[in-house]
CSV table of C-alpha atoms in Angstrom, one decimal:
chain,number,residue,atom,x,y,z
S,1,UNK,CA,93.8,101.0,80.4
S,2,UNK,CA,97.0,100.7,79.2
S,3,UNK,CA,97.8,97.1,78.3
S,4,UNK,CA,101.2,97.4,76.8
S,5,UNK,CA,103.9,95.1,78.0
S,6,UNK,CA,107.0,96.5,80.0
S,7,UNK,CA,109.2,97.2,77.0
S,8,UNK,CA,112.4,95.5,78.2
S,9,UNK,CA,114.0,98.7,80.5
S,10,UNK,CA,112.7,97.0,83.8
S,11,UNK,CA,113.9,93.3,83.2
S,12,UNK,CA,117.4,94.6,81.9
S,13,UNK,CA,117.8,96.8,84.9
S,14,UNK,CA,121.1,95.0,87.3
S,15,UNK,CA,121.0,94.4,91.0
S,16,UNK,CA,123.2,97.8,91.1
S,17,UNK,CA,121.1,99.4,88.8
S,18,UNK,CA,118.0,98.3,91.3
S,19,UNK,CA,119.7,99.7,94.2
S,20,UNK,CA,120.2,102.9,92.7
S,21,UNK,CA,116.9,103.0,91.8
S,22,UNK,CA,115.4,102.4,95.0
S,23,UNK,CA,117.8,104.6,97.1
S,24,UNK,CA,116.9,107.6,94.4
S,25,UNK,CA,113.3,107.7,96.3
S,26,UNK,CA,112.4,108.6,99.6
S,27,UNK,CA,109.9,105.9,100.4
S,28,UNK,CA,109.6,102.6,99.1
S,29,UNK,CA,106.3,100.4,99.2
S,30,UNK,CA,105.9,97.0,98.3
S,31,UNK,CA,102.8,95.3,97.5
S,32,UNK,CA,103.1,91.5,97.7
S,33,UNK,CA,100.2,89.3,96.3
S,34,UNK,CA,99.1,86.4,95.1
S,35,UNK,CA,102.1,85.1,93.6
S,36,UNK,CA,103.8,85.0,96.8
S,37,UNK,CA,101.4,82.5,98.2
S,38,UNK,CA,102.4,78.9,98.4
S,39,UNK,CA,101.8,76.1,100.6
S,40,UNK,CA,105.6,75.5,101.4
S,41,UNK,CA,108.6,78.2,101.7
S,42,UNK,CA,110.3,76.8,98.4
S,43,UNK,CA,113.7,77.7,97.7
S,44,UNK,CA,112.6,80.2,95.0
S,45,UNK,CA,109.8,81.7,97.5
S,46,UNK,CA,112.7,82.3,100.1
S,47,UNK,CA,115.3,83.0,97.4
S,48,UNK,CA,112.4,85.9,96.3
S,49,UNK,CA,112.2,87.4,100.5
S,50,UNK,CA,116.1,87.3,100.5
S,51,UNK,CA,116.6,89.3,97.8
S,52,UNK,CA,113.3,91.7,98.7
S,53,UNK,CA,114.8,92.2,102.5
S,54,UNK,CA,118.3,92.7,100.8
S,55,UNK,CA,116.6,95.4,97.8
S,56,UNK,CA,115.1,97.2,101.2
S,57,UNK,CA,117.5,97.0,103.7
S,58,UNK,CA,118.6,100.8,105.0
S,59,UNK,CA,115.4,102.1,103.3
S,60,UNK,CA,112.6,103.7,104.9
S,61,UNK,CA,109.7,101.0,103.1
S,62,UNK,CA,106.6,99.5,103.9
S,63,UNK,CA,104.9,96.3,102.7
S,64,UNK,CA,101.7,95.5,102.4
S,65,UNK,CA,100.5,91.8,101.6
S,66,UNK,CA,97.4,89.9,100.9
S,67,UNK,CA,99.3,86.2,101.1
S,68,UNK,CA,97.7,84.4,103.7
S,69,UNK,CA,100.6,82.1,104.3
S,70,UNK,CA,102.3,83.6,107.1
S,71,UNK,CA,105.8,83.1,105.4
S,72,UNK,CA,106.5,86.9,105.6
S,73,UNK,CA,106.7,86.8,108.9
S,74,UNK,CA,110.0,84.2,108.8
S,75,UNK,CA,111.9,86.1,106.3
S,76,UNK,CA,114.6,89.3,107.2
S,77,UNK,CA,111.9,92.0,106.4
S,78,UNK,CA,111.2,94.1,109.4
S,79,UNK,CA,108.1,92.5,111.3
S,80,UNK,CA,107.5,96.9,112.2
S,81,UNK,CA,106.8,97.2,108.7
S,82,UNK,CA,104.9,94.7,107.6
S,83,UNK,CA,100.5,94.8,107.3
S,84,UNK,CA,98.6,91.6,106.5
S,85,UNK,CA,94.9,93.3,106.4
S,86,UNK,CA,93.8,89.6,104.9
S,87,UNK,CA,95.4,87.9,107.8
S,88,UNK,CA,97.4,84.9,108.5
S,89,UNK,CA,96.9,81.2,108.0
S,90,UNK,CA,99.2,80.3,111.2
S,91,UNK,CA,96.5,82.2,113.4
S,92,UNK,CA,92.9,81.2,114.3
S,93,UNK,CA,89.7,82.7,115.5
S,94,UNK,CA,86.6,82.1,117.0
S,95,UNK,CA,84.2,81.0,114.1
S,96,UNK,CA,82.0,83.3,115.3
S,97,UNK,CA,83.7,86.1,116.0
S,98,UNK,CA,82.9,86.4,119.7
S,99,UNK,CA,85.5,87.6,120.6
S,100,UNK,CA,88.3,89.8,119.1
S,101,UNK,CA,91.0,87.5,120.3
S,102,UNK,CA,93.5,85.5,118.1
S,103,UNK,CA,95.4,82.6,118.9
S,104,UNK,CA,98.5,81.2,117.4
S,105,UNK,CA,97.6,77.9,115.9
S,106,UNK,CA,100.5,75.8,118.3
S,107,UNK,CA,99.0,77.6,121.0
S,108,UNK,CA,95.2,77.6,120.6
S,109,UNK,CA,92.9,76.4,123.2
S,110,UNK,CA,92.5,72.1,123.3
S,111,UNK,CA,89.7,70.7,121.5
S,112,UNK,CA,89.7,73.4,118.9
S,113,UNK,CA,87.1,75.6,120.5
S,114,UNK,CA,86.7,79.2,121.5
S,115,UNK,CA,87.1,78.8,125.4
S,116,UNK,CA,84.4,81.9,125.4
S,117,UNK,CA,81.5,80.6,123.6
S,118,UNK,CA,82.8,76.9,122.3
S,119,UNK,CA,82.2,77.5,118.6
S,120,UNK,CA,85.1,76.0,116.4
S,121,UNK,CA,88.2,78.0,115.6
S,122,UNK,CA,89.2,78.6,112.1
S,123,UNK,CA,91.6,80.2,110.5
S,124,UNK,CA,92.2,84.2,111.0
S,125,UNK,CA,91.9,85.0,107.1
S,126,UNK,CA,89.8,87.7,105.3
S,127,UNK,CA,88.5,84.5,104.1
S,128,UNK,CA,86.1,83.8,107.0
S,129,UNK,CA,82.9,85.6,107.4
S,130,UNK,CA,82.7,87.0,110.3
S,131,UNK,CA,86.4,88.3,110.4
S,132,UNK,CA,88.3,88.9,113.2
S,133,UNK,CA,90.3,92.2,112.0
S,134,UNK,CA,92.1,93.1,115.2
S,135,UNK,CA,95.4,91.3,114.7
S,136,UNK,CA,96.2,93.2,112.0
S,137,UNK,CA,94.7,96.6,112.8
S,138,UNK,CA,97.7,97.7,115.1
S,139,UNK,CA,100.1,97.7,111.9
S,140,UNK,CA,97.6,99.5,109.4
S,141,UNK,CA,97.9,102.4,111.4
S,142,UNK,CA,101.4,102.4,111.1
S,143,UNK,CA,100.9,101.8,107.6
S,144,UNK,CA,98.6,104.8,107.3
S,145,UNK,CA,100.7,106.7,109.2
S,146,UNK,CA,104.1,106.1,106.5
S,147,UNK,CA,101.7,106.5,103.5
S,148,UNK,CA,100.7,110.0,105.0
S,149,UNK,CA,104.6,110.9,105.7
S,150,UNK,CA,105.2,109.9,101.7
S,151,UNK,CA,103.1,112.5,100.3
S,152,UNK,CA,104.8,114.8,98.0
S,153,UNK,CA,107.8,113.0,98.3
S,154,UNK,CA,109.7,110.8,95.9
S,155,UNK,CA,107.7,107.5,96.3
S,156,UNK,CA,109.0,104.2,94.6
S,157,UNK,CA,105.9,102.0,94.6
S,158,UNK,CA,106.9,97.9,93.8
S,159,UNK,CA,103.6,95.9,93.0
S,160,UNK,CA,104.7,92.0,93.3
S,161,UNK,CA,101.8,89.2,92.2
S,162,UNK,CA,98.9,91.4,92.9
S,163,UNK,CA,96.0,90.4,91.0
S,164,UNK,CA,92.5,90.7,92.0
S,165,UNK,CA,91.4,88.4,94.9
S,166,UNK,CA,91.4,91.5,96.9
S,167,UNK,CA,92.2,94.7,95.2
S,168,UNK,CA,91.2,97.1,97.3
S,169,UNK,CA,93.9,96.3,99.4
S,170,UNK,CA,96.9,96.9,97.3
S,171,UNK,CA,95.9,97.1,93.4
S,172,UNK,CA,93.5,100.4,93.4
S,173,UNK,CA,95.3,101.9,96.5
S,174,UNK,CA,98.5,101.6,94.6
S,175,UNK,CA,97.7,103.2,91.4
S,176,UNK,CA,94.9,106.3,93.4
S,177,UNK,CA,98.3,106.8,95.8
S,178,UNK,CA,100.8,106.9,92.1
S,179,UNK,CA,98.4,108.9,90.1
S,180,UNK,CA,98.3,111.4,93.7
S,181,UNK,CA,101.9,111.7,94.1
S,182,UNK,CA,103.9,113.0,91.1
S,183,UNK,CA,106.8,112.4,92.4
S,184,UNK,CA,106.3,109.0,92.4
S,185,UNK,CA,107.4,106.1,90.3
S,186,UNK,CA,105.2,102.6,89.8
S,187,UNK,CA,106.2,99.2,88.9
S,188,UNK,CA,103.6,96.5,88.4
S,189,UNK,CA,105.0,93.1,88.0
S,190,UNK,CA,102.6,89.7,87.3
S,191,UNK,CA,102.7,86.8,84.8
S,192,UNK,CA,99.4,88.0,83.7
S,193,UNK,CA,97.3,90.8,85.3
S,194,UNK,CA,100.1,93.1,84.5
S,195,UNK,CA,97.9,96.0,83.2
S,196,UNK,CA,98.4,99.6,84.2
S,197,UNK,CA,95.6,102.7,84.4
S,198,UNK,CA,96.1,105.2,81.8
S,199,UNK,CA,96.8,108.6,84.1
S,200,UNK,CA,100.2,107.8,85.2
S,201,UNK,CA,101.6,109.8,82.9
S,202,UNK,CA,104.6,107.6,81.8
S,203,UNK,CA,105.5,107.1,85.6
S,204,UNK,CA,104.3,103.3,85.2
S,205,UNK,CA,105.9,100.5,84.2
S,206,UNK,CA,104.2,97.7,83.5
S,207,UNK,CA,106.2,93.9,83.6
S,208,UNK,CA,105.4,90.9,82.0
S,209,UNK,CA,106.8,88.5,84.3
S,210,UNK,CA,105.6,86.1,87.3
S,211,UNK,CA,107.0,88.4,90.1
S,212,UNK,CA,108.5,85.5,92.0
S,213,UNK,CA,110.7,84.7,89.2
S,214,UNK,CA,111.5,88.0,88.1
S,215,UNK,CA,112.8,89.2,91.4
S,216,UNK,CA,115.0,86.3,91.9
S,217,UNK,CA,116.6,87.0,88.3
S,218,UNK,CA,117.8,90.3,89.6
């Protein structure tokens, strides 16, 4: 595991420099984690989402995020190419999982209770066991489907707050689908957790830096 700290190339990089970066690659794909996830859309949260949406704008990308916040979802990023697999806060399901169907929290059923089989509604989050996984399912297809149309092509891969709450979602996809593709280039950035596998072969770069704060110091 190589533990070494991004070695001051990354953070010094400009907005220009950034955007010549990202429009050197093919593909683009953004994992957002942890970091990202906050109880309120701050000013730095939705300074971070502008400058993200304005980084991808005109790109072909993908993002893939394990903040169960919903605040994604109200920022310029296309909604087409965004997948939540953990799910979404501002959602509910049956507590029991009777059913596969969701229900935005301003318009769930009165009384808070599945109208199928009258067990509570809770949150639709990875969280809850059972999980409901079909409001998500839709959009990792598409997902799947970008990932398979990136292979062997010049990949920029932008890991933002991911730590390990989930990391077969983004962490170990990101690095097996770097190490895969040769042509690609990774960037991990986290406060702590910023650690990168040792077969990249000097196509990682590992940052130092809460993510939130690093982007919006672009």
């Amino acid at each position: 595991m190589n533990i070494g700290k991004e070695n001051g190339n990354v953070e010094m990089k400009s907005k220009q420099k950034w955007k010549e970066l990202i429009e050197e690659n093919d593909y683009i794909l953004v994992g957002v984690g942890e970091e990202w996830e906050s109880d309120e859309m701050g000013e730095e949260l939705s300074e971070a989402y502008e400058r993200l949406a304005g980084m991808l704008a005109g790109t072909d990308y993908f993002v893939v995020t394990t903040a169960m916040d919903g605040w994604i979802w109200k920022t310029d990023l296309d909604k087409n190419r965004i997948v939540a697999p953990c799910g979404n806060r501002n959602f509910l399901q049956c507590s029991a999982a009777c059913c596969e169907e969701i229900w935005r929290r301003e318009d769930a059923p009165e009384g808070g209770q599945c109208p199928r089989c009258g067990a509570s509604l809770v949150p639709n989050t990875v969280e809850e066991k059972p999980y409901v996984e079909a409001g998500y399912l839709p959009q990792w297809k598409a997902y799947m489907t970008w990932l398979q149309r990136s292979l062997n092509r010049k990949l920029l891969l932008l890991e933002l707050g991911v730590g390990f709450r989930t990391p077969t979602v983004i962490r170990w996809p990101f690095e097996k689908t770097a190490y895969l593709n040769q042509k690609s280039t990774f960037y991990r950035v986290h406060e702590k957790l910023f650690q990168l596998p040792d077969n990249l072969d000097g196509r990682g770069n590992a940052v130092a830096k809460n993510s939130v704060e690093w982007l919006c110091s672009l």
